[in-house]
Amino acid sequence: MKGNSLLNYENRYLSKQGKVIWLSWTSFPVPERRLIYAIAKDITVKKQLEADRNALIRQMSGSIEKMRQSNYTVSHDLRSPVNNLFALIDLLDPMNPQSSESQEFLDLIRVSLCRLKVIFDRYLTGVDNEEVSAVAMESVFVPEIFKEVVFSIDTLIVSSEARISTDFSAWETVRFSRVFMYSILLNLITNAIKYRREGVGLKIEIETMWDGKGQQMVIRDNGIGFDMDAVDRAIFGFRKKFTDLPDSNGIGLYLVSSQIRALGGDIQLTSKKGEGSAFLLTF
């Protein structure tokens, strides 16, 4: 209408049969004759191919993100059991390797290595047997997972003199991912140990409960806590760090948040600097 040619203008139509058809128009005006010459090309197949391609790209992007998250999970979750092994090795007496005490520590190391292999095999089995875009949901017995976590970091718990109390009376079983549950408990417990207050005995409480939203779990500690005004919503961001500790990498809480939200749940933090933290998980 303005006297300009129009190239490759796409719009869609509904046929009498109810089928959506895409047309690509090329047109040019002849103002002196008050005419517009136009030709339309049916590009329905092309548009469908583009839609299929875009869907595939979205699927691949999601798969790549899940693979990246899986890599972070494996590398991060294996750190604590490995640190536990180093702590045991440090307790060995190099001057008397045959002593009963050294043999006891060697037995513990052997058990820890077996446990580490089980964890690693579980992740590998998950990668082999599951589609990358899906996570296996199953009935998870939380007290058992808790015992596995405590066993894998036993030396760290003892050396930090942490006191962990649990109350699973509200519920013990939840439909969730076993691997994710292990990772969540491992990260939140080791974080509580890592960020404990100097001179204050560390207390960690784990409790299950019900509310209008369904099954919930709260994990509390009396550690250094967070300044909620400062961390805002970034607390669960990737590589977001709020301390200067050399072992802080900003991945643990990101993994916890990603894992529970990936399966339709939620996580909320209540904390006050110098007074500890409480993480509320909704499944």
CSV table of C-alpha atoms in Angstrom, one decimal:
chain,number,residue,atom,x,y,z
A,1,MET,CA,0.0,0.0,0.0
A,2,LYS,CA,3.0,2.3,0.5
A,3,GLY,CA,4.4,1.4,-2.9
A,4,ASN,CA,7.1,-0.9,-1.6
A,5,SER,CA,7.8,-4.5,-2.7
A,6,LEU,CA,7.2,-7.2,-0.1
A,7,LEU,CA,9.4,-10.3,-0.1
A,8,ASN,CA,9.0,-13.6,1.8
A,9,TYR,CA,6.1,-12.5,4.0
A,10,GLU,CA,4.7,-15.5,5.8
A,11,ASN,CA,1.2,-16.0,7.2
A,12,ARG,CA,-1.1,-18.9,7.8
A,13,TYR,CA,-4.6,-19.8,6.7
A,14,LEU,CA,-7.2,-22.3,7.7
A,15,SER,CA,-8.5,-24.5,4.8
A,16,LYS,CA,-12.0,-25.7,4.4
A,17,GLN,CA,-10.9,-29.1,5.7
A,18,GLY,CA,-9.6,-27.4,8.9
A,19,LYS,CA,-5.9,-27.8,8.1
A,20,VAL,CA,-3.5,-25.1,8.8
A,21,ILE,CA,-1.5,-24.0,5.7
A,22,TRP,CA,1.4,-21.6,5.7
A,23,LEU,CA,2.0,-19.4,2.6
A,24,SER,CA,5.0,-17.3,1.8
A,25,TRP,CA,4.2,-14.2,-0.3
A,26,THR,CA,6.2,-12.1,-2.7
A,27,SER,CA,4.5,-9.0,-4.1
A,28,PHE,CA,5.2,-5.8,-5.9
A,29,PRO,CA,3.0,-2.8,-6.7
A,30,VAL,CA,2.2,-1.0,-9.9
A,31,PRO,CA,1.0,2.3,-8.6
A,32,GLU,CA,0.1,3.8,-11.9
A,33,ARG,CA,-2.3,1.0,-12.6
A,34,ARG,CA,-3.4,0.8,-8.9
A,35,LEU,CA,-2.5,-2.9,-8.9
A,36,ILE,CA,-0.4,-5.2,-6.7
A,37,TYR,CA,1.0,-8.4,-8.3
A,38,ALA,CA,1.6,-11.2,-5.8
A,39,ILE,CA,2.5,-14.9,-5.8
A,40,ALA,CA,2.1,-17.2,-2.8
A,41,LYS,CA,4.1,-20.4,-2.2
A,42,ASP,CA,2.9,-23.2,0.0
A,43,ILE,CA,5.6,-23.7,2.7
A,44,THR,CA,3.6,-25.8,5.1
A,45,VAL,CA,6.1,-28.7,5.0
A,46,LYS,CA,9.0,-26.3,5.5
A,47,LYS,CA,7.3,-24.8,8.6
A,48,GLN,CA,6.7,-28.3,10.0
A,49,LEU,CA,10.4,-29.2,9.5
A,50,GLU,CA,11.4,-25.9,11.2
A,51,ALA,CA,9.0,-26.7,14.1
A,52,ASP,CA,10.5,-30.3,14.4
A,53,ARG,CA,14.0,-28.9,14.3
A,54,ASN,CA,13.3,-26.3,17.0
A,55,ALA,CA,11.7,-29.0,19.2
A,56,LEU,CA,14.8,-31.2,18.7
A,57,ILE,CA,17.0,-28.2,19.6
A,58,ARG,CA,15.0,-27.6,22.8
A,59,GLN,CA,15.2,-31.3,23.7
A,60,MET,CA,19.0,-31.4,23.0
A,61,SER,CA,19.5,-28.2,25.0
A,62,GLY,CA,17.6,-29.7,27.9
A,63,SER,CA,19.6,-32.9,27.6
A,64,ILE,CA,22.9,-31.0,27.6
A,65,GLU,CA,21.8,-29.1,30.7
A,66,LYS,CA,20.9,-32.3,32.5
A,67,MET,CA,24.2,-33.9,31.5
A,68,ARG,CA,26.0,-30.8,32.8
A,69,GLN,CA,24.1,-30.9,36.0
A,70,SER,CA,24.8,-34.7,36.3
A,71,ASN,CA,28.5,-34.0,35.9
A,72,TYR,CA,28.4,-31.3,38.6
A,73,THR,CA,26.5,-33.7,40.9
A,74,VAL,CA,28.9,-36.6,40.5
A,75,SER,CA,32.0,-34.4,41.0
A,76,HIS,CA,30.6,-32.5,43.9
A,77,ASP,CA,29.0,-35.4,45.7
A,78,LEU,CA,32.1,-37.5,45.5
A,79,ARG,CA,34.2,-34.8,47.2
A,80,SER,CA,33.0,-35.4,50.7
A,81,PRO,CA,33.6,-39.2,50.7
A,82,VAL,CA,37.0,-38.6,49.2
A,83,ASN,CA,37.8,-36.0,52.0
A,84,ASN,CA,36.6,-38.6,54.4
A,85,LEU,CA,39.2,-41.0,53.1
A,86,PHE,CA,41.9,-38.5,53.3
A,87,ALA,CA,41.0,-37.8,56.9
A,88,LEU,CA,41.3,-41.6,57.7
A,89,ILE,CA,44.6,-41.8,55.9
A,90,ASP,CA,45.9,-38.9,58.1
A,91,LEU,CA,45.1,-40.9,61.2
A,92,LEU,CA,47.3,-43.8,60.2
A,93,ASP,CA,50.5,-44.2,62.1
A,94,PRO,CA,53.3,-44.4,59.5
A,95,MET,CA,55.8,-45.5,62.1
A,96,ASN,CA,53.8,-48.5,63.0
A,97,PRO,CA,51.6,-49.6,60.1
A,98,GLN,CA,51.0,-53.1,61.6
A,99,SER,CA,49.5,-51.8,64.8
A,100,SER,CA,45.9,-52.8,65.7
A,101,GLU,CA,44.8,-49.1,65.4
A,102,SER,CA,46.3,-48.7,61.9
A,103,GLN,CA,44.7,-52.0,60.9
A,104,GLU,CA,41.4,-50.6,62.1
A,105,PHE,CA,41.8,-47.5,60.1
A,106,LEU,CA,42.8,-49.5,57.0
A,107,ASP,CA,39.6,-51.5,57.4
A,108,LEU,CA,37.6,-48.3,57.6
A,109,ILE,CA,39.4,-47.1,54.4
A,110,ARG,CA,38.5,-50.3,52.7
A,111,VAL,CA,34.9,-50.0,53.6
A,112,SER,CA,34.8,-46.3,52.6
A,113,LEU,CA,36.3,-47.2,49.2
A,114,CYS,CA,33.7,-49.9,48.7
A,115,ARG,CA,31.0,-47.3,49.6
A,116,LEU,CA,32.6,-44.8,47.2
A,117,LYS,CA,32.4,-47.5,44.4
A,118,VAL,CA,28.7,-48.1,45.2
A,119,ILE,CA,28.0,-44.3,44.8
A,120,PHE,CA,29.9,-44.1,41.6
A,121,ASP,CA,28.3,-47.2,40.1
A,122,ARG,CA,24.9,-45.8,41.0
A,123,TYR,CA,25.5,-42.6,39.0
A,124,LEU,CA,26.9,-44.6,36.1
A,125,THR,CA,23.9,-47.0,36.2
A,126,GLY,CA,21.6,-44.0,36.1
A,127,VAL,CA,23.3,-42.6,33.1
A,128,ASP,CA,23.2,-46.0,31.3
A,129,ASN,CA,19.6,-47.0,32.1
A,130,GLU,CA,17.8,-43.7,32.1
A,131,GLU,CA,17.1,-41.3,29.3
A,132,VAL,CA,19.0,-38.1,29.8
A,133,SER,CA,15.9,-36.1,29.7
A,134,ALA,CA,14.1,-38.1,32.4
A,135,VAL,CA,14.9,-39.0,36.0
A,136,ALA,CA,13.8,-42.3,37.5
A,137,MET,CA,11.1,-41.8,40.2
A,138,GLU,CA,10.8,-44.5,42.9
A,139,SER,CA,9.7,-45.0,46.4
A,140,VAL,CA,12.7,-43.7,48.5
A,141,PHE,CA,13.1,-44.7,52.1
A,142,VAL,CA,14.7,-41.6,53.6
A,143,PRO,CA,16.2,-43.1,56.8
A,144,GLU,CA,18.2,-45.6,54.7
A,145,ILE,CA,19.5,-42.8,52.5
A,146,PHE,CA,20.4,-40.8,55.6
A,147,LYS,CA,22.4,-43.7,57.0
A,148,GLU,CA,24.3,-44.1,53.7
A,149,VAL,CA,25.2,-40.4,53.8
A,150,VAL,CA,26.4,-40.5,57.4
A,151,PHE,CA,28.4,-43.6,56.7
A,152,SER,CA,30.2,-42.0,53.7
A,153,ILE,CA,31.3,-38.9,55.7
A,154,ASP,CA,31.6,-40.5,59.2
A,155,THR,CA,35.1,-39.1,59.8
A,156,LEU,CA,34.1,-35.6,58.9
A,157,ILE,CA,31.1,-35.8,61.3
A,158,VAL,CA,33.3,-37.1,64.1
A,159,SER,CA,36.1,-34.5,63.6
A,160,SER,CA,33.6,-31.7,63.5
A,161,GLU,CA,31.8,-33.1,66.7
A,162,ALA,CA,28.5,-32.5,64.9
A,163,ARG,CA,25.4,-33.8,66.6
A,164,ILE,CA,22.8,-34.9,64.1
A,165,SER,CA,19.2,-35.7,65.3
A,166,THR,CA,16.4,-37.0,63.1
A,167,ASP,CA,12.7,-37.3,63.3
A,168,PHE,CA,11.1,-39.2,60.5
A,169,SER,CA,7.9,-40.0,62.4
A,170,ALA,CA,5.7,-37.9,60.1
A,171,TRP,CA,6.7,-39.9,57.0
A,172,GLU,CA,9.7,-42.1,56.0
A,173,THR,CA,9.0,-42.8,52.3
A,174,VAL,CA,8.5,-40.4,49.5
A,175,ARG,CA,8.2,-40.8,45.7
A,176,PHE,CA,11.4,-39.2,44.5
A,177,SER,CA,14.8,-39.9,42.9
A,178,ARG,CA,17.1,-42.0,45.1
A,179,VAL,CA,20.2,-40.4,43.6
A,180,PHE,CA,18.8,-36.9,44.1
A,181,MET,CA,17.8,-37.6,47.7
A,182,TYR,CA,21.3,-38.8,48.5
A,183,SER,CA,22.8,-35.8,46.9
A,184,ILE,CA,20.5,-33.4,48.7
A,185,LEU,CA,21.1,-34.8,52.1
A,186,LEU,CA,24.8,-35.0,51.5
A,187,ASN,CA,25.1,-31.4,50.3
A,188,LEU,CA,23.0,-29.9,53.1
A,189,ILE,CA,24.7,-31.9,55.9
A,190,THR,CA,28.3,-31.2,54.6
A,191,ASN,CA,27.4,-27.5,54.1
A,192,ALA,CA,26.3,-27.4,57.8
A,193,ILE,CA,29.6,-28.9,58.8
A,194,LYS,CA,31.6,-26.6,56.5
A,195,TYR,CA,29.9,-23.4,57.7
A,196,ARG,CA,29.7,-24.2,61.4
A,197,ARG,CA,30.4,-21.5,64.0
A,198,GLU,CA,33.8,-21.6,65.8
A,199,GLY,CA,33.4,-22.3,69.5
A,200,VAL,CA,29.8,-23.5,69.2
A,201,GLY,CA,28.9,-27.1,69.1
A,202,LEU,CA,27.3,-28.0,65.8
A,203,LYS,CA,23.7,-29.2,65.9
A,204,ILE,CA,21.9,-30.5,62.8
A,205,GLU,CA,18.2,-31.4,62.9
A,206,ILE,CA,16.3,-33.3,60.2
A,207,GLU,CA,12.6,-33.6,60.4
A,208,THR,CA,9.8,-34.7,58.1
A,209,MET,CA,6.3,-33.2,58.2
A,210,TRP,CA,3.0,-32.7,56.3
A,211,ASP,CA,1.3,-29.6,55.4
A,212,GLY,CA,-1.3,-28.5,52.8
A,213,LYS,CA,1.3,-28.7,50.0
A,214,GLY,CA,2.2,-32.3,50.8
A,215,GLN,CA,5.3,-34.0,52.2
A,216,GLN,CA,8.0,-31.7,53.5
A,217,MET,CA,11.4,-32.0,55.1
A,218,VAL,CA,13.3,-29.4,57.1
A,219,ILE,CA,17.0,-29.5,57.7
A,220,ARG,CA,18.2,-27.0,60.4
A,221,ASP,CA,21.6,-26.1,61.7
A,222,ASN,CA,23.1,-23.6,64.2
A,223,GLY,CA,25.9,-22.5,61.9
A,224,ILE,CA,27.0,-19.1,60.6
A,225,GLY,CA,23.8,-18.5,58.8
A,226,PHE,CA,23.1,-16.0,56.0
A,227,ASP,CA,22.3,-12.4,55.7
A,228,MET,CA,19.0,-12.8,53.8
A,229,ASP,CA,18.9,-9.2,52.7
A,230,ALA,CA,22.3,-9.7,51.0
A,231,VAL,CA,21.8,-13.1,49.4
A,232,ASP,CA,18.2,-12.4,48.3
A,233,ARG,CA,17.2,-15.0,45.7
A,234,ALA,CA,20.8,-15.6,44.5
A,235,ILE,CA,21.4,-18.1,47.2
A,236,PHE,CA,20.5,-21.0,44.9
A,237,GLY,CA,22.3,-19.6,41.9
A,238,PHE,CA,25.1,-21.3,40.0
A,239,ARG,CA,28.5,-20.6,41.5
A,240,LYS,CA,27.1,-18.0,43.9
A,241,LYS,CA,29.4,-17.7,46.9
A,242,PHE,CA,28.7,-15.8,50.0
A,243,THR,CA,31.8,-16.6,52.1
A,244,ASP,CA,35.6,-16.4,51.6
A,245,LEU,CA,36.2,-20.0,52.6
A,246,PRO,CA,38.6,-21.7,50.1
A,247,ASP,CA,36.4,-24.8,49.9
A,248,SER,CA,33.3,-22.8,48.9
A,249,ASN,CA,32.5,-23.2,45.2
A,250,GLY,CA,28.8,-22.2,44.9
A,251,ILE,CA,27.6,-25.5,43.5
A,252,GLY,CA,26.1,-27.4,46.4
A,253,LEU,CA,22.9,-25.3,46.9
A,254,TYR,CA,22.5,-24.9,43.2
A,255,LEU,CA,22.5,-28.7,42.8
A,256,VAL,CA,20.0,-29.1,45.7
A,257,SER,CA,17.7,-26.5,44.2
A,258,SER,CA,17.9,-27.8,40.7
A,259,GLN,CA,17.3,-31.4,41.8
A,260,ILE,CA,14.2,-30.9,43.9
A,261,ARG,CA,12.7,-28.4,41.4
A,262,ALA,CA,13.4,-30.6,38.5
A,263,LEU,CA,10.9,-33.1,40.0
A,264,GLY,CA,8.2,-30.6,40.8
A,265,GLY,CA,9.2,-29.7,44.3
A,266,ASP,CA,10.5,-26.6,46.0
A,267,ILE,CA,13.1,-25.3,48.5
A,268,GLN,CA,12.9,-22.3,50.8
A,269,LEU,CA,15.6,-20.9,53.1
A,270,THR,CA,15.1,-19.2,56.4
A,271,SER,CA,18.2,-17.9,58.0
A,272,LYS,CA,19.8,-15.2,60.2
A,273,LYS,CA,23.4,-14.3,60.3
A,274,GLY,CA,25.1,-15.9,63.3
A,275,GLU,CA,22.0,-18.0,64.2
A,276,GLY,CA,21.9,-20.8,61.7
A,277,SER,CA,19.8,-21.8,58.7
A,278,ALA,CA,16.7,-23.9,58.0
A,279,PHE,CA,16.1,-25.4,54.6
A,280,LEU,CA,12.5,-26.4,53.9
A,281,LEU,CA,12.1,-29.0,51.1
A,282,THR,CA,8.6,-29.6,49.6
A,283,PHE,CA,8.3,-32.8,47.5
